[in-house]
């Protein structure tokens, strides 16, 4: 009831003082949308918990796809599976006439981050398995709840318009969105709203300093020989990999300070007494612009050729993924931010705050309470370029359609991204409340866009006049490049049978924590021996 009273107060204040891009939809429609999201709180919890339990990494989101698309079909959406040549990718559409608004978020999880939820100490569910240490299990459930609520209001109030939901497949691999754009998935879309998990409500417009990135694997080819008896007869592909890594690290000093690059050796040979004939290294090159990203890629290619020449080997490369630099739309940002101010942050309980503190304390993090205020609307004047080295392949969509990216408060402040500690809260009331709050913001923003043509027109004008003024979409992707569907396939063939034992059954248990026998809040900060 307190959340409802808070919204009523916010709507009353809005009616007295709204201006600019905010509150374009009728206030009664927005209030109804928020109430319809609240009515789905149980479904949100089940979706968030279920996707968490599936623990599926990039290109292997089969169970996640089946579950989420099934819910959408039951709620009147038409689903198309296998879009852009990616088996786990899909769209779900509804509506007729009016603007076409696309709602998206990511669904995959990183490898190696398996973690019991609701436990403040490191405890993998399946050793070495993937886990939602990035919180992607919460985003599409949020968007589904928002879409269902907006659809219901649109039907009741005869508001024309169309919705399209889509998942960020293999985002951790930068593996899908550039291919979505190339395949025309967003053709005819008027605006995209994209959500990503965070620990606060935040958004902004313009260039956020989120770099582009190329994901590429270099494979060196040599000749085997007995490494002890006649190594001179061999040509070591591993030498090529190691020499490339050394050369790249020397070159770092002479690259732009804001760049990021990192690699893993994916194949180092078979055994020490056989000179490796094949070895591979996988790189991410991150640059602050299209040109900067391309130049890093070209430097990497040149170094790989030099390493091959120096070791007498040859080298080939395969593009595994790509993400364009991000650029947020001003009209969409201002509209969505106005709705963030209406909804406000979730009302955290004492148990929520206690669990957050336990996670921080057990993992040597700064002790920060769950946030109570939304973040500021960022602008080009407030962005610190080079401070954010993380990328997001929503950037490719941003150069095709006016797009806004926002974060919603479903995790604990001060944690480490791509770490198992960031999975600890992602199937707890913290994640559930954050997803519900985010769904309200999205549903209200959808209604703004459906009922106020000038916002859609302003978004399109900003993209053409400002975003495209001195920059154009220039990916390194070529017509010969295709989604790297092989990634994580072998891993999941090995681990899926073990993970299936942990799938959430909402028909038998109120929450995933109940199924796992975990009391909330679990404040045991000393792991059991």
Coordinates of N, CA and C in Angstrom, one line a residue, residues 61 74 82 113 164 340 391 401 408 490 505:
X61 N 20.9 -20.0 -24.9 CA 19.8 -19.6 -24.1 C 18.5 -20.3 -24.5
X74 N 1.2 -16.5 -24.2 CA 0.0 -16.6 -23.4 C -0.7 -15.3 -23.1
X82 N 14.3 -17.6 -33.9 CA 15.4 -17.8 -34.8 C 15.7 -16.6 -35.7
X113 N 30.6 -18.3 -13.3 CA 30.2 -17.5 -12.2 C 29.0 -18.1 -11.4
X164 N 7.2 -4.4 -29.6 CA 8.1 -5.5 -30.0 C 9.1 -5.8 -28.9
X340 N 11.1 8.0 -14.2 CA 11.9 7.6 -13.1 C 11.6 8.4 -11.8
X391 N 31.6 -2.1 -22.3 CA 30.9 -1.9 -23.6 C 29.5 -2.5 -23.5
X401 N 18.2 3.0 -34.8 CA 16.9 3.5 -34.3 C 17.2 4.4 -33.1
X408 N 18.4 0.0 -13.9 CA 17.4 -0.1 -12.9 C 18.0 -0.7 -11.7
X490 N 29.9 -26.7 -26.4 CA 30.5 -27.9 -25.7 C 30.4 -27.7 -24.2
X505 N 11.1 -24.4 -9.8 CA 9.8 -24.9 -10.1 C 8.8 -24.1 -9.3

